[in-house]
Amino acid sequence: MAPSSGMRKYPPRLYEAGKPPIQNRSMNHSCFLSNIQMVKENLGEDVWSALRESAIGVIVNLKELDYIWSAKVVHYFLANQLAIESSYEIWSLIDCMPLRFSLYEFGEITGLNCDPFDKSEVWDVDHQEFWLEMKVLTSDGPTLKELQALFPVCRNWPLEKRVMIGLFCLLSIGIFGISRNSRIPLHCAKRVLDTAAFQRYPWGHVGFCSLVESIKVLTYEGKKSYTLHGCVHVLLIWIYESVIGVGEIYGNRIEGADVPLLSWHGSRTRINFSDFCAQEKREHQKIRVRHMIMKPVEDIYPKWNNNNIYTDLDNMIKDILNGQLNEKFWDAMPATKCEKRKYGVAAPVVPNVSPSSKRRKDTEPADVGEASDMVAAHNVAILGLVESIKILTAKIDGIDVSVGDEVSKALEATIDAKVEARVRVFETDLWKHIEKLEEEINYLKNKADVKNAPDVTSSKAYEEDDACSNDLSWIVQNKINSQDGLPIACVFKKEKKTKKTMEKEDLTKKEVKKTEKKAEIPLRRVKQEKGFEIPELHDESISTESWENDRQWEKSVNCRTVLEALASTLEEPTRRRKPQLTKTQVWPYVGNSTVRRIINGEKGSKGAWFWRRKRMIFLEANDTERFLANKKTTDGCMTP
């Protein structure tokens, strides 16, 4: 198309060229066709047929198609919008080709009633009875969640009421496209109660407003996702209808459908729009688009309450209608465009040319000069990249030592330093602990006293046991260890003592006490043996502080070796096990305790056998007495 005269101003881009926001996640919406399938399964086929014939039956027909939704394609056109001031339409760009989405496009795609609202209509209906039956607040319309809760209950309801429940569901899902917890506006929900009022209402107008208002309030940058309301599937069908190449390659068109909404299967193929635009230009020299639905000039804008006309948008629409759209208005032109044009294009020198023809030739290569400027700019950028790559490769080749070796050396040095520091800390702590242990050992050596075991031979308890048994007994006494000087427990055999020897010892003890008292001789003390202390040879503090010269050090080493050799020859005294009685020999066990009774000289317990024997003796005595008594009586009777 030829450019418009005077460089008319158009609406700018919403985002800079080449910098649209990237969609990290799929857009959120509530127009799920799978929720419409629940209506068919729970309300029955008769309700489904009635919904298909209603004013919004196109939503039911879309569910019956094998249709595939693609959010990536829709996001590309939403992110490449034009910043227009009108609130009732959107414009998008694909390679500097503007596309319009207004009430006209929505009505043509869906086939819904998009007429203006009739302000003169006075209509109302009583809804409270049916709202109470549905258990819904009478101040507002129902939610999809409340409607789905009625599915098990309303199966036995009349057809008319079940159709109303189905229409509520279609309004929530396909027209308003709101979430399950959002309520349908009350003035729209009451239309369901009146079939005639429902059929004549402009539901296309309502669905378009819900969709466009959600698009206008969106910000696509700084967020991972966004949410759309309304029937979002209309946007994808609008792209297939407006961009002819996209519809041919990815739309999977259905022939013979009534409305465009039912004419496409769709697909989820990832489209690279840069490659697509290049392919379109190679095959068709331009991108084939339908800018808008052509209308007369007086009806170019849909009828709204606010019919303001914006200059930028009006210029673009009129240039499209007149075939004078300046497609290069949105190009990102370089800042040095004029300077590059001087060096890139040379004025042709033609002798004997008339002024009119000269002016014509000067104006003709304007487009060619602009193209050559773009090519020169790209060449300069490519040369700059090549030079930077050469510089980087030269720097990489000039490196003598590899980065890996330097990093490893630095790591080894830091690791060694840290290890040495930690070892020093542990070493100092270890020496401190060793010194504390040595002080404690020396303290125990100096304070330890040899404590003899009590003279158990003189106790009466042992006398009783030994007097009745011939077994040898053992006693435990403390003995000083020869190596470290600490006392250890040893077992010694106790000598057998008779009564005579014990009496003699008592007499001798008494005589000694008497003589000591008379002579005032103090009591003798038991001599305590002290252990021989051997210095630790591995201690540096002893070798430097306690010993004065190397000779004494050598003597201590020799002494230690000799004592260790003597200690190795000594044998630990063997311990004899003290004999013990088994369980059957321990008193008062009822079993075979004959041995214990013989040893202790005690009588056995009076068990059951004892009383049984005593009873037998008693019975025998009674029998003998009776026998003697009977015999006397018989003898007396026989005497004359």
PDB file of C-alpha atoms in Angstrom, residues 248-440:
ATOM      1  CA  GLU A 248      -4.292 -22.071   6.561  1.00  0.00           C
ATOM      2  CA  ILE A 249      -1.285 -23.671   8.269  1.00  0.00           C
ATOM      3  CA  TYR A 250      -2.406 -24.092  11.885  1.00  0.00           C
ATOM      4  CA  GLY A 251      -6.192 -23.561  11.997  1.00  0.00           C
ATOM      5  CA  ASN A 252      -7.493 -26.846  10.490  1.00  0.00           C
ATOM      6  CA  ARG A 253     -10.538 -25.315   8.862  1.00  0.00           C
ATOM      7  CA  ILE A 254     -13.955 -27.023   8.843  1.00  0.00           C
ATOM      8  CA  GLU A 255     -16.015 -26.441   5.731  1.00  0.00           C
ATOM      9  CA  GLY A 256     -19.747 -25.807   5.796  1.00  0.00           C
ATOM     10  CA  ALA A 257     -20.056 -24.408   9.339  1.00  0.00           C
ATOM     11  CA  ASP A 258     -22.691 -21.802  10.157  1.00  0.00           C
ATOM     12  CA  VAL A 259     -20.424 -19.356  12.021  1.00  0.00           C
ATOM     13  CA  PRO A 260     -16.619 -18.921  12.107  1.00  0.00           C
ATOM     14  CA  LEU A 261     -16.522 -20.037  15.757  1.00  0.00           C
ATOM     15  CA  LEU A 262     -17.485 -23.523  14.572  1.00  0.00           C
ATOM     16  CA  SER A 263     -15.261 -23.496  11.464  1.00  0.00           C
ATOM     17  CA  TRP A 264     -11.874 -24.289  13.058  1.00  0.00           C
ATOM     18  CA  HIS A 265     -10.501 -27.258  14.939  1.00  0.00           C
ATOM     19  CA  GLY A 266      -7.411 -25.337  16.035  1.00  0.00           C
ATOM     20  CA  SER A 267      -4.044 -26.784  17.082  1.00  0.00           C
ATOM     21  CA  ARG A 268      -1.380 -26.351  19.730  1.00  0.00           C
ATOM     22  CA  THR A 269       1.619 -26.113  17.431  1.00  0.00           C
ATOM     23  CA  ARG A 270       4.247 -23.623  18.603  1.00  0.00           C
ATOM     24  CA  ILE A 271       4.429 -20.882  16.000  1.00  0.00           C
ATOM     25  CA  ASN A 272       7.605 -18.895  15.379  1.00  0.00           C
ATOM     26  CA  PHE A 273       6.068 -15.702  14.033  1.00  0.00           C
ATOM     27  CA  SER A 274       9.383 -14.345  12.725  1.00  0.00           C
ATOM     28  CA  ASP A 275       9.803 -17.399  10.505  1.00  0.00           C
ATOM     29  CA  PHE A 276       6.147 -17.268   9.556  1.00  0.00           C
ATOM     30  CA  CYS A 277       6.391 -13.629   8.424  1.00  0.00           C
ATOM     31  CA  ALA A 278       9.533 -14.353   6.393  1.00  0.00           C
ATOM     32  CA  GLN A 279       7.832 -17.299   4.701  1.00  0.00           C
ATOM     33  CA  GLU A 280       4.737 -15.220   3.888  1.00  0.00           C
ATOM     34  CA  LYS A 281       6.862 -12.502   2.299  1.00  0.00           C
ATOM     35  CA  ARG A 282       8.780 -15.035   0.205  1.00  0.00           C
ATOM     36  CA  GLU A 283       5.651 -16.716  -1.077  1.00  0.00           C
ATOM     37  CA  HIS A 284       3.180 -13.788  -1.294  1.00  0.00           C
ATOM     38  CA  GLN A 285       5.435 -10.675  -1.133  1.00  0.00           C
ATOM     39  CA  LYS A 286       3.484  -9.520   1.943  1.00  0.00           C
ATOM     40  CA  ILE A 287       1.625 -10.831   4.930  1.00  0.00           C
ATOM     41  CA  ARG A 288      -1.967 -11.572   4.050  1.00  0.00           C
ATOM     42  CA  VAL A 289      -4.247 -10.075   6.659  1.00  0.00           C
ATOM     43  CA  ARG A 290      -7.773  -8.801   7.063  1.00  0.00           C
ATOM     44  CA  HIS A 291      -7.416  -5.533   8.969  1.00  0.00           C
ATOM     45  CA  MET A 292     -11.065  -5.208   9.951  1.00  0.00           C
ATOM     46  CA  ILE A 293     -14.624  -5.896   8.838  1.00  0.00           C
ATOM     47  CA  MET A 294     -15.405  -3.317   6.257  1.00  0.00           C
ATOM     48  CA  LYS A 295     -18.355  -1.071   7.078  1.00  0.00           C
ATOM     49  CA  PRO A 296     -19.628   2.213   5.608  1.00  0.00           C
ATOM     50  CA  VAL A 297     -17.956   5.336   6.898  1.00  0.00           C
ATOM     51  CA  GLU A 298     -20.989   6.328   8.957  1.00  0.00           C
ATOM     52  CA  ASP A 299     -21.054   2.886  10.663  1.00  0.00           C
ATOM     53  CA  ILE A 300     -17.302   2.391  11.038  1.00  0.00           C
ATOM     54  CA  TYR A 301     -17.545   2.504  14.841  1.00  0.00           C
ATOM     55  CA  PRO A 302     -19.918   0.284  16.834  1.00  0.00           C
ATOM     56  CA  LYS A 303     -22.633   2.038  18.775  1.00  0.00           C
ATOM     57  CA  TRP A 304     -21.714   2.716  22.408  1.00  0.00           C
ATOM     58  CA  ASN A 305     -22.735   5.179  25.072  1.00  0.00           C
ATOM     59  CA  ASN A 306     -19.451   6.989  24.614  1.00  0.00           C
ATOM     60  CA  ASN A 307     -18.999   7.648  20.888  1.00  0.00           C
ATOM     61  CA  ASN A 308     -15.847   9.763  21.142  1.00  0.00           C
ATOM     62  CA  ILE A 309     -13.617   9.787  18.072  1.00  0.00           C
ATOM     63  CA  TYR A 310      -9.855   9.709  18.653  1.00  0.00           C
ATOM     64  CA  THR A 311      -7.689  11.335  15.994  1.00  0.00           C
ATOM     65  CA  ASP A 312      -4.870   8.777  15.833  1.00  0.00           C
ATOM     66  CA  LEU A 313      -7.255   5.859  15.594  1.00  0.00           C
ATOM     67  CA  ASP A 314      -9.477   7.656  13.105  1.00  0.00           C
ATOM     68  CA  ASN A 315      -6.476   8.428  10.860  1.00  0.00           C
ATOM     69  CA  MET A 316      -5.425   4.779  10.817  1.00  0.00           C
ATOM     70  CA  ILE A 317      -8.938   3.489  10.066  1.00  0.00           C
ATOM     71  CA  LYS A 318      -9.499   5.975   7.247  1.00  0.00           C
ATOM     72  CA  ASP A 319      -6.112   5.181   5.687  1.00  0.00           C
ATOM     73  CA  ILE A 320      -6.975   1.466   5.814  1.00  0.00           C
ATOM     74  CA  LEU A 321     -10.303   2.126   4.105  1.00  0.00           C
ATOM     75  CA  ASN A 322      -8.633   4.329   1.472  1.00  0.00           C
ATOM     76  CA  GLY A 323      -5.705   1.952   0.914  1.00  0.00           C
ATOM     77  CA  GLN A 324      -3.130   4.501   2.127  1.00  0.00           C
ATOM     78  CA  LEU A 325      -1.829   2.869   5.318  1.00  0.00           C
ATOM     79  CA  ASN A 326       1.788   3.755   6.122  1.00  0.00           C
ATOM     80  CA  GLU A 327       3.103   0.354   7.138  1.00  0.00           C
ATOM     81  CA  LYS A 328       6.528   1.791   8.084  1.00  0.00           C
ATOM     82  CA  PHE A 329       5.130   4.040  10.783  1.00  0.00           C
ATOM     83  CA  TRP A 330       5.875   1.468  13.531  1.00  0.00           C
ATOM     84  CA  ASP A 331       9.349   0.510  12.263  1.00  0.00           C
ATOM     85  CA  ALA A 332      12.180   1.143  14.709  1.00  0.00           C
ATOM     86  CA  MET A 333      14.196   3.506  12.507  1.00  0.00           C
ATOM     87  CA  PRO A 334      17.874   4.178  13.467  1.00  0.00           C
ATOM     88  CA  ALA A 335      18.781   7.565  14.916  1.00  0.00           C
ATOM     89  CA  THR A 336      21.370   8.272  12.162  1.00  0.00           C
ATOM     90  CA  LYS A 337      19.024   7.609   9.323  1.00  0.00           C
ATOM     91  CA  CYS A 338      19.537  10.903   7.484  1.00  0.00           C
ATOM     92  CA  GLU A 339      23.356  10.750   7.613  1.00  0.00           C
ATOM     93  CA  LYS A 340      23.407   7.197   6.333  1.00  0.00           C
ATOM     94  CA  ARG A 341      21.104   8.161   3.448  1.00  0.00           C
ATOM     95  CA  LYS A 342      23.699  10.702   2.204  1.00  0.00           C
ATOM     96  CA  TYR A 343      26.442   8.100   2.040  1.00  0.00           C
ATOM     97  CA  GLY A 344      24.301   5.194   0.961  1.00  0.00           C
ATOM     98  CA  VAL A 345      22.498   6.698  -2.056  1.00  0.00           C
ATOM     99  CA  ALA A 346      24.129   8.785  -4.814  1.00  0.00           C
ATOM    100  CA  ALA A 347      22.043  11.067  -7.001  1.00  0.00           C
ATOM    101  CA  PRO A 348      22.148   9.871 -10.638  1.00  0.00           C
ATOM    102  CA  VAL A 349      23.707  12.303 -13.117  1.00  0.00           C
ATOM    103  CA  VAL A 350      21.628  12.438 -16.285  1.00  0.00           C
ATOM    104  CA  PRO A 351      22.479  15.196 -18.893  1.00  0.00           C
ATOM    105  CA  ASN A 352      19.779  17.246 -20.630  1.00  0.00           C
ATOM    106  CA  VAL A 353      16.888  16.204 -18.379  1.00  0.00           C
ATOM    107  CA  SER A 354      13.855  18.392 -17.987  1.00  0.00           C
ATOM    108  CA  PRO A 355      13.044  19.726 -14.496  1.00  0.00           C
ATOM    109  CA  SER A 356       9.828  17.753 -14.273  1.00  0.00           C
ATOM    110  CA  SER A 357      11.498  14.461 -15.060  1.00  0.00           C
ATOM    111  CA  LYS A 358      14.337  15.298 -12.684  1.00  0.00           C
ATOM    112  CA  ARG A 359      11.948  15.856  -9.824  1.00  0.00           C
ATOM    113  CA  ARG A 360      10.215  12.603 -10.630  1.00  0.00           C
ATOM    114  CA  LYS A 361      13.492  10.689 -10.548  1.00  0.00           C
ATOM    115  CA  ASP A 362      14.529  12.324  -7.296  1.00  0.00           C
ATOM    116  CA  THR A 363      11.352  11.218  -5.593  1.00  0.00           C
ATOM    117  CA  GLU A 364      11.242   7.693  -6.955  1.00  0.00           C
ATOM    118  CA  PRO A 365      14.333   6.227  -5.211  1.00  0.00           C
ATOM    119  CA  ALA A 366      13.173   7.362  -1.777  1.00  0.00           C
ATOM    120  CA  ASP A 367      11.988   3.890  -0.833  1.00  0.00           C
ATOM    121  CA  VAL A 368      15.144   2.359  -2.254  1.00  0.00           C
ATOM    122  CA  GLY A 369      17.262   4.740  -0.154  1.00  0.00           C
ATOM    123  CA  GLU A 370      15.451   3.736   2.999  1.00  0.00           C
ATOM    124  CA  ALA A 371      16.017   0.056   2.260  1.00  0.00           C
ATOM    125  CA  SER A 372      19.710   0.671   1.555  1.00  0.00           C
ATOM    126  CA  ASP A 373      19.999   2.536   4.870  1.00  0.00           C
ATOM    127  CA  MET A 374      18.604  -0.475   6.697  1.00  0.00           C
ATOM    128  CA  VAL A 375      21.024  -2.811   4.915  1.00  0.00           C
ATOM    129  CA  ALA A 376      23.977  -0.522   5.740  1.00  0.00           C
ATOM    130  CA  ALA A 377      22.965  -0.410   9.383  1.00  0.00           C
ATOM    131  CA  HIS A 378      22.808  -4.210   9.537  1.00  0.00           C
ATOM    132  CA  ASN A 379      26.226  -4.468   7.835  1.00  0.00           C
ATOM    133  CA  VAL A 380      27.797  -2.113  10.353  1.00  0.00           C
ATOM    134  CA  ALA A 381      26.368  -4.123  13.232  1.00  0.00           C
ATOM    135  CA  ILE A 382      27.677  -7.367  11.737  1.00  0.00           C
ATOM    136  CA  LEU A 383      31.156  -5.895  11.232  1.00  0.00           C
ATOM    137  CA  GLY A 384      31.208  -4.737  14.843  1.00  0.00           C
ATOM    138  CA  LEU A 385      30.333  -8.226  16.028  1.00  0.00           C
ATOM    139  CA  VAL A 386      33.095  -9.736  13.882  1.00  0.00           C
ATOM    140  CA  GLU A 387      35.699  -7.335  15.278  1.00  0.00           C
ATOM    141  CA  SER A 388      34.671  -8.050  18.865  1.00  0.00           C
ATOM    142  CA  ILE A 389      34.918 -11.795  18.212  1.00  0.00           C
ATOM    143  CA  LYS A 390      38.446 -11.367  16.817  1.00  0.00           C
ATOM    144  CA  ILE A 391      39.521  -9.387  19.886  1.00  0.00           C
ATOM    145  CA  LEU A 392      38.149 -12.046  22.214  1.00  0.00           C
ATOM    146  CA  THR A 393      39.892 -14.877  20.367  1.00  0.00           C
ATOM    147  CA  ALA A 394      43.221 -12.958  20.460  1.00  0.00           C
ATOM    148  CA  LYS A 395      42.920 -12.484  24.217  1.00  0.00           C
ATOM    149  CA  ILE A 396      42.122 -16.148  24.753  1.00  0.00           C
ATOM    150  CA  ASP A 397      45.133 -17.237  22.662  1.00  0.00           C
ATOM    151  CA  GLY A 398      47.456 -14.921  24.637  1.00  0.00           C
ATOM    152  CA  ILE A 399      46.824 -16.640  27.928  1.00  0.00           C
ATOM    153  CA  ASP A 400      49.960 -18.645  28.886  1.00  0.00           C
ATOM    154  CA  VAL A 401      48.837 -20.273  32.104  1.00  0.00           C
ATOM    155  CA  SER A 402      45.502 -21.998  32.218  1.00  0.00           C
ATOM    156  CA  VAL A 403      42.918 -20.681  34.580  1.00  0.00           C
ATOM    157  CA  GLY A 404      42.405 -24.106  36.065  1.00  0.00           C
ATOM    158  CA  ASP A 405      46.040 -24.404  37.234  1.00  0.00           C
ATOM    159  CA  GLU A 406      45.970 -20.990  38.877  1.00  0.00           C
ATOM    160  CA  VAL A 407      42.720 -21.736  40.632  1.00  0.00           C
ATOM    161  CA  SER A 408      43.991 -25.115  41.872  1.00  0.00           C
ATOM    162  CA  LYS A 409      47.218 -23.553  43.200  1.00  0.00           C
ATOM    163  CA  ALA A 410      45.325 -20.849  45.010  1.00  0.00           C
ATOM    164  CA  LEU A 411      42.952 -23.413  46.515  1.00  0.00           C
ATOM    165  CA  GLU A 412      45.834 -25.635  47.638  1.00  0.00           C
ATOM    166  CA  ALA A 413      47.602 -22.708  49.305  1.00  0.00           C
ATOM    167  CA  THR A 414      44.480 -21.605  51.178  1.00  0.00           C
ATOM    168  CA  ILE A 415      43.631 -25.172  52.203  1.00  0.00           C
ATOM    169  CA  ASP A 416      47.174 -25.792  53.510  1.00  0.00           C
ATOM    170  CA  ALA A 417      47.129 -22.574  55.510  1.00  0.00           C
ATOM    171  CA  LYS A 418      43.759 -23.396  57.046  1.00  0.00           C
ATOM    172  CA  VAL A 419      44.813 -26.966  57.871  1.00  0.00           C
ATOM    173  CA  GLU A 420      48.013 -25.806  59.544  1.00  0.00           C
ATOM    174  CA  ALA A 421      46.137 -23.262  61.627  1.00  0.00           C
ATOM    175  CA  ARG A 422      43.621 -25.874  62.748  1.00  0.00           C
ATOM    176  CA  VAL A 423      46.392 -28.351  63.582  1.00  0.00           C
ATOM    177  CA  ARG A 424      48.136 -25.757  65.747  1.00  0.00           C
ATOM    178  CA  VAL A 425      44.938 -25.071  67.641  1.00  0.00           C
ATOM    179  CA  PHE A 426      44.276 -28.771  68.215  1.00  0.00           C
ATOM    180  CA  GLU A 427      47.881 -29.345  69.273  1.00  0.00           C
ATOM    181  CA  THR A 428      47.791 -26.633  71.918  1.00  0.00           C
ATOM    182  CA  ASP A 429      44.474 -27.946  73.252  1.00  0.00           C
ATOM    183  CA  LEU A 430      45.869 -31.478  73.370  1.00  0.00           C
ATOM    184  CA  TRP A 431      48.912 -30.449  75.396  1.00  0.00           C
ATOM    185  CA  LYS A 432      46.685 -28.587  77.826  1.00  0.00           C
ATOM    186  CA  HIS A 433      44.546 -31.687  78.369  1.00  0.00           C
ATOM    187  CA  ILE A 434      47.641 -33.831  78.854  1.00  0.00           C
ATOM    188  CA  GLU A 435      48.993 -31.477  81.514  1.00  0.00           C
ATOM    189  CA  LYS A 436      45.674 -31.567  83.366  1.00  0.00           C
ATOM    190  CA  LEU A 437      45.635 -35.385  83.291  1.00  0.00           C
ATOM    191  CA  GLU A 438      49.195 -35.527  84.642  1.00  0.00           C
ATOM    192  CA  GLU A 439      48.324 -33.211  87.514  1.00  0.00           C
ATOM    193  CA  GLU A 440      45.317 -35.362  88.410  1.00  0.00           C
TER     194      GLU A 440
END
